[in-house]
C-alpha positions as a LaTeX table, in Angstrom:
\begin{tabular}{lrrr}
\hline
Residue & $x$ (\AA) & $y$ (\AA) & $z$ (\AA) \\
\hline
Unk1 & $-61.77$ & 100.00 & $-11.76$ \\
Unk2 & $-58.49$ & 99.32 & $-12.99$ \\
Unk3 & $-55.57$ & 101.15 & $-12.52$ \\
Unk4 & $-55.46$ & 103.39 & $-15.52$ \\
Unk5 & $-58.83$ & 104.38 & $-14.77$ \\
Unk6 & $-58.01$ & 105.16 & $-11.05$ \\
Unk7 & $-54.59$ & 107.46 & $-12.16$ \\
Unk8 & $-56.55$ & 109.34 & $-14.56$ \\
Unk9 & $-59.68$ & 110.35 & $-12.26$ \\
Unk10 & $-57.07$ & 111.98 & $-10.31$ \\
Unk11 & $-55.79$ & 115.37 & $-10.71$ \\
Unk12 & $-53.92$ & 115.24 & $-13.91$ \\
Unk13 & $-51.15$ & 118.04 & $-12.77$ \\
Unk14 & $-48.32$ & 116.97 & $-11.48$ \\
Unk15 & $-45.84$ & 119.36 & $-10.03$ \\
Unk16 & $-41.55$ & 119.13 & $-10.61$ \\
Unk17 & $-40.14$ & 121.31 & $-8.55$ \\
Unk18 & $-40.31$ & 124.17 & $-11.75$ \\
Unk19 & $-42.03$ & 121.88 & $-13.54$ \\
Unk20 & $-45.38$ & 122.00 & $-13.91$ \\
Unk21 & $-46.73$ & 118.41 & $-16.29$ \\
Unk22 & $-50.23$ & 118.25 & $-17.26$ \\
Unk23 & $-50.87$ & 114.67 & $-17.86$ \\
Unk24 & $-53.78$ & 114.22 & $-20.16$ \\
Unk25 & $-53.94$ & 110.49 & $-19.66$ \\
Unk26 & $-52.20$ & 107.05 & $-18.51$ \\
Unk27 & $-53.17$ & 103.92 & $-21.03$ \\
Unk28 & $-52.21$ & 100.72 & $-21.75$ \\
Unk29 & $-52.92$ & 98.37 & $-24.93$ \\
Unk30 & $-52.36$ & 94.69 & $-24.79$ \\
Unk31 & $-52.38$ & 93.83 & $-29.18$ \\
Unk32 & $-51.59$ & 97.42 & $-30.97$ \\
Unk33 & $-51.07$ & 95.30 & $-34.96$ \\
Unk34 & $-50.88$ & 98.76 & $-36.50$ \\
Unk35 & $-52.03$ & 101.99 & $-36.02$ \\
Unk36 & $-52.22$ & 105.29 & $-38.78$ \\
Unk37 & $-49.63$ & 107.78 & $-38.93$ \\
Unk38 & $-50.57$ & 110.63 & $-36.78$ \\
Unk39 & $-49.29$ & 113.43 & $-34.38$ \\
Unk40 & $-50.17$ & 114.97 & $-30.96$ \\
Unk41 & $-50.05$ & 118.77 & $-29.78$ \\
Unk42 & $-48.68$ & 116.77 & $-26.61$ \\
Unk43 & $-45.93$ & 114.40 & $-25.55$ \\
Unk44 & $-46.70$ & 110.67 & $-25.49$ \\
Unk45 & $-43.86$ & 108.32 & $-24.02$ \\
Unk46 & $-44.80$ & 104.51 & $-24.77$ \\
Unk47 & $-43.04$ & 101.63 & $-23.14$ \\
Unk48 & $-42.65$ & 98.54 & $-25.20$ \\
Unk49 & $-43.59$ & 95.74 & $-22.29$ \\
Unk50 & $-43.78$ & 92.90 & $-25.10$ \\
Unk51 & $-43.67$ & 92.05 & $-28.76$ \\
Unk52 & $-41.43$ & 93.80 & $-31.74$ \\
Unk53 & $-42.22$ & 95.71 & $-34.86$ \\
Unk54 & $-41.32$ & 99.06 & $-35.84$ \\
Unk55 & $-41.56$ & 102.72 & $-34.84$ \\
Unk56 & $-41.69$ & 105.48 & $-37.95$ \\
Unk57 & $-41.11$ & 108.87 & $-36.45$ \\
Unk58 & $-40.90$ & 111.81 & $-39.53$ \\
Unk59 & $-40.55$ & 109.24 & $-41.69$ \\
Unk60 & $-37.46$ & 107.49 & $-40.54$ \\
Unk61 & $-38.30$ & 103.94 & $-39.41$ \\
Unk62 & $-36.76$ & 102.20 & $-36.26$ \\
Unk63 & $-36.95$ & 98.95 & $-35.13$ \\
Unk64 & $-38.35$ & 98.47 & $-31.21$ \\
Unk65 & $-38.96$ & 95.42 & $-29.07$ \\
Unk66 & $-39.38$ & 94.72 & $-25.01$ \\
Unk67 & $-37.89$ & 97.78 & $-23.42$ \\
Unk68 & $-38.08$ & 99.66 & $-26.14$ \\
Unk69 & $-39.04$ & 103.24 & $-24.78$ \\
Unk70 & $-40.36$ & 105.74 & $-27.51$ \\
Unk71 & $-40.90$ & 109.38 & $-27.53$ \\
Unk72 & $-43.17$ & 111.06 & $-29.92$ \\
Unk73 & $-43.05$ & 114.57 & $-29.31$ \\
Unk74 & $-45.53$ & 117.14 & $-30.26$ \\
Unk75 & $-46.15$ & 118.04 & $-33.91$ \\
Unk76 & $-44.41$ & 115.04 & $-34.96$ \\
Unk77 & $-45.77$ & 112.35 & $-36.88$ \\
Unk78 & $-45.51$ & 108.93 & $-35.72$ \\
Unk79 & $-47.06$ & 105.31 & $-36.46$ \\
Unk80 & $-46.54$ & 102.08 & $-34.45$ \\
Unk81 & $-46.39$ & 98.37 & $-36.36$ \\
Unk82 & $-46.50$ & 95.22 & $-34.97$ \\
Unk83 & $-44.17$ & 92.76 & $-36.78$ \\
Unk84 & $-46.20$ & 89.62 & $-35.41$ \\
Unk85 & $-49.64$ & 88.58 & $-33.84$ \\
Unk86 & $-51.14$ & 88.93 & $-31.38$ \\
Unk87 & $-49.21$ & 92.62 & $-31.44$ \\
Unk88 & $-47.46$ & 94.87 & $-29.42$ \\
Unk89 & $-48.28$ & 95.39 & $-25.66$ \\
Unk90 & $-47.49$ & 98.86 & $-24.81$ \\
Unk91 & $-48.04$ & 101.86 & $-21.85$ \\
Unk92 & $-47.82$ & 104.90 & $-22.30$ \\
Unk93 & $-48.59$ & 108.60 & $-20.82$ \\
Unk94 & $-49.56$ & 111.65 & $-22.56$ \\
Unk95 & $-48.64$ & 115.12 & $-21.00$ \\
Unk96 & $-48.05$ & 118.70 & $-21.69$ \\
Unk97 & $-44.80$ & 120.26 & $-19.97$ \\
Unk98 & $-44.90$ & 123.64 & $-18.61$ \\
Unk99 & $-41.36$ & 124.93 & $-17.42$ \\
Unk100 & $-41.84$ & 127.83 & $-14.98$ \\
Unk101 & $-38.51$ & 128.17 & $-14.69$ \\
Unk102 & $-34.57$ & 127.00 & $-15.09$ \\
Unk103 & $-33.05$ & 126.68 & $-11.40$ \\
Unk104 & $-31.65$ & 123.31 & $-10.32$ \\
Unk105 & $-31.61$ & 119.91 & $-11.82$ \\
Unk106 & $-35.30$ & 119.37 & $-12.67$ \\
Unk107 & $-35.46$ & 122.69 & $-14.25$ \\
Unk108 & $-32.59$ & 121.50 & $-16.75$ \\
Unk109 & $-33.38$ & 117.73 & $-17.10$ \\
Unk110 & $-36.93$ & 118.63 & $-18.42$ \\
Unk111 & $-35.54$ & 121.54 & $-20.42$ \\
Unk112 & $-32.82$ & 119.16 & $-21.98$ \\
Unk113 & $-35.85$ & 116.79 & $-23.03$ \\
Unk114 & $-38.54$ & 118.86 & $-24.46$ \\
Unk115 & $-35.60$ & 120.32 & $-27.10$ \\
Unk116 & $-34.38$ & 116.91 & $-27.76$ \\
Unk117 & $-35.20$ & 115.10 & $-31.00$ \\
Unk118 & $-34.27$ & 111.82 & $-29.85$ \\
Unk119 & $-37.30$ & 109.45 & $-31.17$ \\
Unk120 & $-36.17$ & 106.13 & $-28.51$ \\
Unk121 & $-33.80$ & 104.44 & $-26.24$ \\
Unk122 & $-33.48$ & 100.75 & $-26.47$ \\
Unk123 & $-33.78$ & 98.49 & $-23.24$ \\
Unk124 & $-35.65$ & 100.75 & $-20.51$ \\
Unk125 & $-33.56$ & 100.73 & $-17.74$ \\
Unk126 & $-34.47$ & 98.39 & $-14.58$ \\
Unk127 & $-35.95$ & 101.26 & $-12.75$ \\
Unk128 & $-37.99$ & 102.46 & $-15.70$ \\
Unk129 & $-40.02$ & 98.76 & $-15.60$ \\
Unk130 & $-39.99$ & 98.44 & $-11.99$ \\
Unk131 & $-41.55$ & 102.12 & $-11.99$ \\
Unk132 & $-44.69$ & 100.90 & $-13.98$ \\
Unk133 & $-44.87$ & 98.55 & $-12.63$ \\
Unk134 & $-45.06$ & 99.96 & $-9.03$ \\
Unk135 & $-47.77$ & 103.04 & $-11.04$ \\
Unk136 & $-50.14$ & 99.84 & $-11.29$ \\
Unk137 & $-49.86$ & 98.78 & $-8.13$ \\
Unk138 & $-50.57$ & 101.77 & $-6.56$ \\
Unk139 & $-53.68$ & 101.90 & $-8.87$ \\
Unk140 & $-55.21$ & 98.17 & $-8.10$ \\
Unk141 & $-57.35$ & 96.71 & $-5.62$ \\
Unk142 & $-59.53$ & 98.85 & $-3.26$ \\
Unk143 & $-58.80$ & 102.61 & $-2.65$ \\
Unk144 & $-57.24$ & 103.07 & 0.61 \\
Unk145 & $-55.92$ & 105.94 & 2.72 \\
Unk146 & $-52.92$ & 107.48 & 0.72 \\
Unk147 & $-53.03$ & 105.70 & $-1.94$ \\
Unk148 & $-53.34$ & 108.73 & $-4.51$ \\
Unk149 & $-50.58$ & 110.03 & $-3.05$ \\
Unk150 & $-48.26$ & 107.10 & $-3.22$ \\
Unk151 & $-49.91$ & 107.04 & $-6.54$ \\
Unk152 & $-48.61$ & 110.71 & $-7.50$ \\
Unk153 & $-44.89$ & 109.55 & $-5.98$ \\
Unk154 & $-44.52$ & 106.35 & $-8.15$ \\
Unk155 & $-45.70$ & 108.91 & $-11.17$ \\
Unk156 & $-43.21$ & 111.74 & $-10.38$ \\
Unk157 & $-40.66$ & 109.24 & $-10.47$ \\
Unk158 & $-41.42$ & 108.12 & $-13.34$ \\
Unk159 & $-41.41$ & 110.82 & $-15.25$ \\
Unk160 & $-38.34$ & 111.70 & $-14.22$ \\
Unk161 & $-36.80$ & 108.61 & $-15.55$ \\
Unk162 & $-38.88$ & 108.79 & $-18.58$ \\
Unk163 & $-37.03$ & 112.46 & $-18.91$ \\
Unk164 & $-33.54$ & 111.09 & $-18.20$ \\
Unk165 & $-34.14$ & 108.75 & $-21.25$ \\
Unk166 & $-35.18$ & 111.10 & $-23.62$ \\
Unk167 & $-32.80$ & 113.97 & $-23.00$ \\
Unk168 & $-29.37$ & 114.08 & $-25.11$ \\
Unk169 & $-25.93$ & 114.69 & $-23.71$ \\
Unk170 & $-27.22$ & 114.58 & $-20.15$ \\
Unk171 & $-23.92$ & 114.62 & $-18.02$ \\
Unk172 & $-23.43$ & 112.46 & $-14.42$ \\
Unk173 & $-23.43$ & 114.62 & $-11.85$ \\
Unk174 & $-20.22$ & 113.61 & $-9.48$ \\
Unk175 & $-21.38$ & 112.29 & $-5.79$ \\
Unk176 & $-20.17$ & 114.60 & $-3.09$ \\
Unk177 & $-18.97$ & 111.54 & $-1.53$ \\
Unk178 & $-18.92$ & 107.86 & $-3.63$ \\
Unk179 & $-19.34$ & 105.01 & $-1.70$ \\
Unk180 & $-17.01$ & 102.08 & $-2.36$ \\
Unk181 & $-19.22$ & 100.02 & $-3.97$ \\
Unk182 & $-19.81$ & 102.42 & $-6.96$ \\
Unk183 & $-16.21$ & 102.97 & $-7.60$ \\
Unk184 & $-15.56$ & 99.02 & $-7.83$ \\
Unk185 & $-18.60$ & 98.66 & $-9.96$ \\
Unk186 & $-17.13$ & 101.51 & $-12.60$ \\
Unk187 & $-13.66$ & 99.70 & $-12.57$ \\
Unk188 & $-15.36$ & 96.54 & $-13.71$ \\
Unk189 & $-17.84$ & 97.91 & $-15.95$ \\
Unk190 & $-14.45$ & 99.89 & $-17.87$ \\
Unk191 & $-12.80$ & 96.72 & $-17.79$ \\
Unk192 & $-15.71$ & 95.25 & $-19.86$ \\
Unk193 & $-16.01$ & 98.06 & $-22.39$ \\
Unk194 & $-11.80$ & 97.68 & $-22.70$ \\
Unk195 & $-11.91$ & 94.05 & $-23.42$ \\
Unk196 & $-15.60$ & 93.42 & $-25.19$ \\
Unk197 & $-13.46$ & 91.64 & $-28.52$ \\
Unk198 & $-12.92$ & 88.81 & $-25.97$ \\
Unk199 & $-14.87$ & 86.24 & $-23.83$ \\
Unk200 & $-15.48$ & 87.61 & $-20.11$ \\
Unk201 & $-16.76$ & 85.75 & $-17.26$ \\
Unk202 & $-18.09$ & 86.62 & $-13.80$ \\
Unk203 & $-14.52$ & 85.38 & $-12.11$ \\
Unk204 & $-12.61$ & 87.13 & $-14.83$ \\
Unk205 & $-14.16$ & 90.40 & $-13.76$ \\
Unk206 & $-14.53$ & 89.83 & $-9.47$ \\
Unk207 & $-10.54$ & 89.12 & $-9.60$ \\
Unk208 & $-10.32$ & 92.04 & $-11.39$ \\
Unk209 & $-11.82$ & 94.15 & $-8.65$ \\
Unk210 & $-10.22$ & 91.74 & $-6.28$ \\
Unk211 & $-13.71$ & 90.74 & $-5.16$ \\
Unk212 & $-15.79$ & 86.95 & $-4.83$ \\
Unk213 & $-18.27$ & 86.66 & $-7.56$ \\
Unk214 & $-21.35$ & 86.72 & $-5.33$ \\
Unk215 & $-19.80$ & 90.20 & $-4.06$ \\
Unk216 & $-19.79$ & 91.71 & $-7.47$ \\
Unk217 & $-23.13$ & 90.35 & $-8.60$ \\
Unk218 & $-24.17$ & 91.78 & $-5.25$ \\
Unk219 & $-22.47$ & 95.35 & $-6.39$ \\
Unk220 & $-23.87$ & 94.86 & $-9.80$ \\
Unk221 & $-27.42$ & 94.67 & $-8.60$ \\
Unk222 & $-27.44$ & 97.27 & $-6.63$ \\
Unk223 & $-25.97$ & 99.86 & $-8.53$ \\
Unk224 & $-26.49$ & 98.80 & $-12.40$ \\
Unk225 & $-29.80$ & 97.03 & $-11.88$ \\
Unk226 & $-28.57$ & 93.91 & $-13.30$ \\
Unk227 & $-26.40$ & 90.94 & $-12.97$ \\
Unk228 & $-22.19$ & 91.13 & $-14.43$ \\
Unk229 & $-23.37$ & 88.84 & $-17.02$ \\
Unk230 & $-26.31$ & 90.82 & $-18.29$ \\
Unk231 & $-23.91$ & 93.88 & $-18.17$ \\
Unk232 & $-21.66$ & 92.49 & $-20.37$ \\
Unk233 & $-24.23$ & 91.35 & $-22.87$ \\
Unk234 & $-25.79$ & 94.60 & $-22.96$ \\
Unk235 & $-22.51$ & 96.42 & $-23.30$ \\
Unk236 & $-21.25$ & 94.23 & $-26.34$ \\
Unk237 & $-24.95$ & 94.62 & $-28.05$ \\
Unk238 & $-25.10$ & 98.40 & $-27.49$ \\
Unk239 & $-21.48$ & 98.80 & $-28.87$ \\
Unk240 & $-22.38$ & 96.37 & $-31.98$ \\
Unk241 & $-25.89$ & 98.49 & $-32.66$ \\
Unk242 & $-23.24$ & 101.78 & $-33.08$ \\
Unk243 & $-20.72$ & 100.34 & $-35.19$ \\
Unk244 & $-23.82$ & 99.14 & $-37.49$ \\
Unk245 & $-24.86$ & 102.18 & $-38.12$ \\
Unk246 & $-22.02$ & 104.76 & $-37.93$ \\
Unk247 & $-19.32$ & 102.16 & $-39.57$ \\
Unk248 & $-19.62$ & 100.10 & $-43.21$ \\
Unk249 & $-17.84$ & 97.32 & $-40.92$ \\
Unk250 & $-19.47$ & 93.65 & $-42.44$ \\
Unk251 & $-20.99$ & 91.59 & $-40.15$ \\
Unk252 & $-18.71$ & 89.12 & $-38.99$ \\
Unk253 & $-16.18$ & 91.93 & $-38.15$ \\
Unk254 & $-18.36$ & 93.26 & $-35.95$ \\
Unk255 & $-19.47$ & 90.34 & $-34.74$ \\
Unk256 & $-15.76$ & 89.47 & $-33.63$ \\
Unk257 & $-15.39$ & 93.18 & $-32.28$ \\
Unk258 & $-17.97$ & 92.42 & $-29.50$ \\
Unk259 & $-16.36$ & 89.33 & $-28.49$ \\
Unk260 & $-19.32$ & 86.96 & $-30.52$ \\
Unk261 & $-17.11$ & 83.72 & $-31.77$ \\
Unk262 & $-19.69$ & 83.25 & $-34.98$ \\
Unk263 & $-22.44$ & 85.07 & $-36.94$ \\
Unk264 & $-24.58$ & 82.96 & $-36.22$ \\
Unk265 & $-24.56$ & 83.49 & $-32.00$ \\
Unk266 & $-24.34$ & 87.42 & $-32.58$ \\
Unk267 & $-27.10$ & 87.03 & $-34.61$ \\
Unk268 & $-29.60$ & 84.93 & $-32.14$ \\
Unk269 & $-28.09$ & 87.37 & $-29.31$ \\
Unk270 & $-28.65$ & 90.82 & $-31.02$ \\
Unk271 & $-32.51$ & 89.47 & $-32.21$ \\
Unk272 & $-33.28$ & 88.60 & $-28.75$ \\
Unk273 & $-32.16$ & 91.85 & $-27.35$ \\
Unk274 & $-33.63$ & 94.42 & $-30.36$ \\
Unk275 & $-35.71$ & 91.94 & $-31.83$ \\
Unk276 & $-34.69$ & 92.74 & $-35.44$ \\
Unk277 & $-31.21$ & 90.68 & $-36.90$ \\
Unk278 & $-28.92$ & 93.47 & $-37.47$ \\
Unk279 & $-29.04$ & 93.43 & $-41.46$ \\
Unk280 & $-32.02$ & 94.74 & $-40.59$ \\
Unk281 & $-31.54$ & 96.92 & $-37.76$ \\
Unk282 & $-28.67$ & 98.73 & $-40.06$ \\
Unk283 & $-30.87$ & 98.78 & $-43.09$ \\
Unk284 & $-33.95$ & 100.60 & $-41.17$ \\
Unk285 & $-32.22$ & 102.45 & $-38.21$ \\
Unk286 & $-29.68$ & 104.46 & $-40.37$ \\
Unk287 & $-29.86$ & 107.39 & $-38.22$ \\
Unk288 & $-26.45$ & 109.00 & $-39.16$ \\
Unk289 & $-24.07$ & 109.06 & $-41.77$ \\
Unk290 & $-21.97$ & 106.13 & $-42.57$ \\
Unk291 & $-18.32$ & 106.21 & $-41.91$ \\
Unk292 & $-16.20$ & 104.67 & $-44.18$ \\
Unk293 & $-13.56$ & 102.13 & $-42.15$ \\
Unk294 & $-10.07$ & 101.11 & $-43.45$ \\
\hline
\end{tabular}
């Protein structure tokens, strides 16, 4: 029995606090090529694990690749496409939401996401991978003593996470009492986004925070889910993918703007992340209005 089959002979409600989520079904697909425009009375949430291609939600067509998270929400239509063979390897849940009420921060979270629009967020974050792939675990090998229950844990957190992606404006809440750690890590990470125009290295940042690099790759782990490095990447990428499609900027000038030396380098970097060049990513994922820049 594999594991989708093992999550989805269980009881499909699963219970939020004043949430109540009626999951229809867990599935996984190792080659989707193509398949027709359609639409759901339900939500279905589909993590890209592998491969690139595009996602066309009401018409509007956005490019996706590995951690590509998408949300097609109910009565919209929708259509995958693979851009290469052997296709796209997605997982995905279907579910039905049922809010019984507002209080506290579950209430809100899911009440933020079933009224948002937003069709995807680009490059699930750590937990959101390591969360599926924790759901699978708990559904191989032989059934043992708790495991639907760990099962039903791994899944609540998920969803959760899935939520927290898919909701707009969502504010931090502020820690009753912030460790060290997390203060040091949000000084580096807002000396990054102050200096992205420019090369940045590990030291550059741990003298920064007065820290050894091990130290901060130690802080960066733990609290970001990923090495300085990777942060900064991501951060110059994310910031490039906005100024491509709010800004008339050319290439090169944004290019230089994210601290890339050459076209060509931004180019390689910003296919590997999105898996589109970004010609192409501003041509299809024109999701506001250009601004003019002088």
């Amino acid at each position: 029995m594999g594991w989708t089959d093992r999550l989805n002979a269980t009881p499909g409600r699963i219970r939020l606090g004043p949430v109540d989520v009626d999951v229809y079904h867990w599935a996984e697909m190792a080659d989707t090529v193509v398949n027709p425009p359609h639409r759901h009375t339900y939500f279905e949430l589909c993590w890209v694990e592998d491969g690139a291609g595009e996602f066309i939600v009401d018409g509007r067509t956005h490019p996706i690749g590995p951690g590509s998270l998408l949300f097609a929400r109910p009565g919209v239509p929708h259509q995958i496409i693979s851009r290469h063979e052997p296709g796209i390897r997605l997982a995905w849940v279907a579910f039905h939401l049922r809010l019984t009420g507002d209080d506290g921060d579950l209430g809100a979270l899911f009440d933020a996401f079933s009224t948002s629009a937003r069709p995807l967020a680009h490059d699930a974050q750590a937990r959101v991978a390591a969360l599926w792939t924790a759901l699978r675990a708990t559904g191989a090998g032989p059934a043992l003593p708790g495991q639907d229950a760990a099962a039903t844990s791994v899944a609540q957190a998920l969803l959760v996470a899935l939520a927290q992606a898919g909701a707009d404006a969502l504010r931090p809440q502020t820690a009753v009492a912030p460790d060290a750690g997390a203060a040091v890590v949000r000084q580096a990470t807002r000396y990054v986004q102050d200096n992205l125009d420019r090369p940045l290295s590990v030291e550059e940042l741990a003298r920064h925070v007065h820290l050894s690099p091990r130290q901060l790759t130690r802080l960066f782990t733990l609290h970001v889910g990923q090495s300085p490095a990777g942060y900064v990447e991501r951060t110059r990428l994310d910031h490039a993918a906005a100024l491509l499609v709010r800004t008339d900027l050319p290439i090169k000038q944004i290019a230089d703007a994210v601290g890339y030396g050459d076209v060509p380098g931004f180019t390689r970097a910003f296919s590997r992340r999105l898996g589109t060049p970004p010609g192409r990513f501003r041509h299809a994922a024109t999701l506001q209005p250009v601004l003019s820049v002088s």
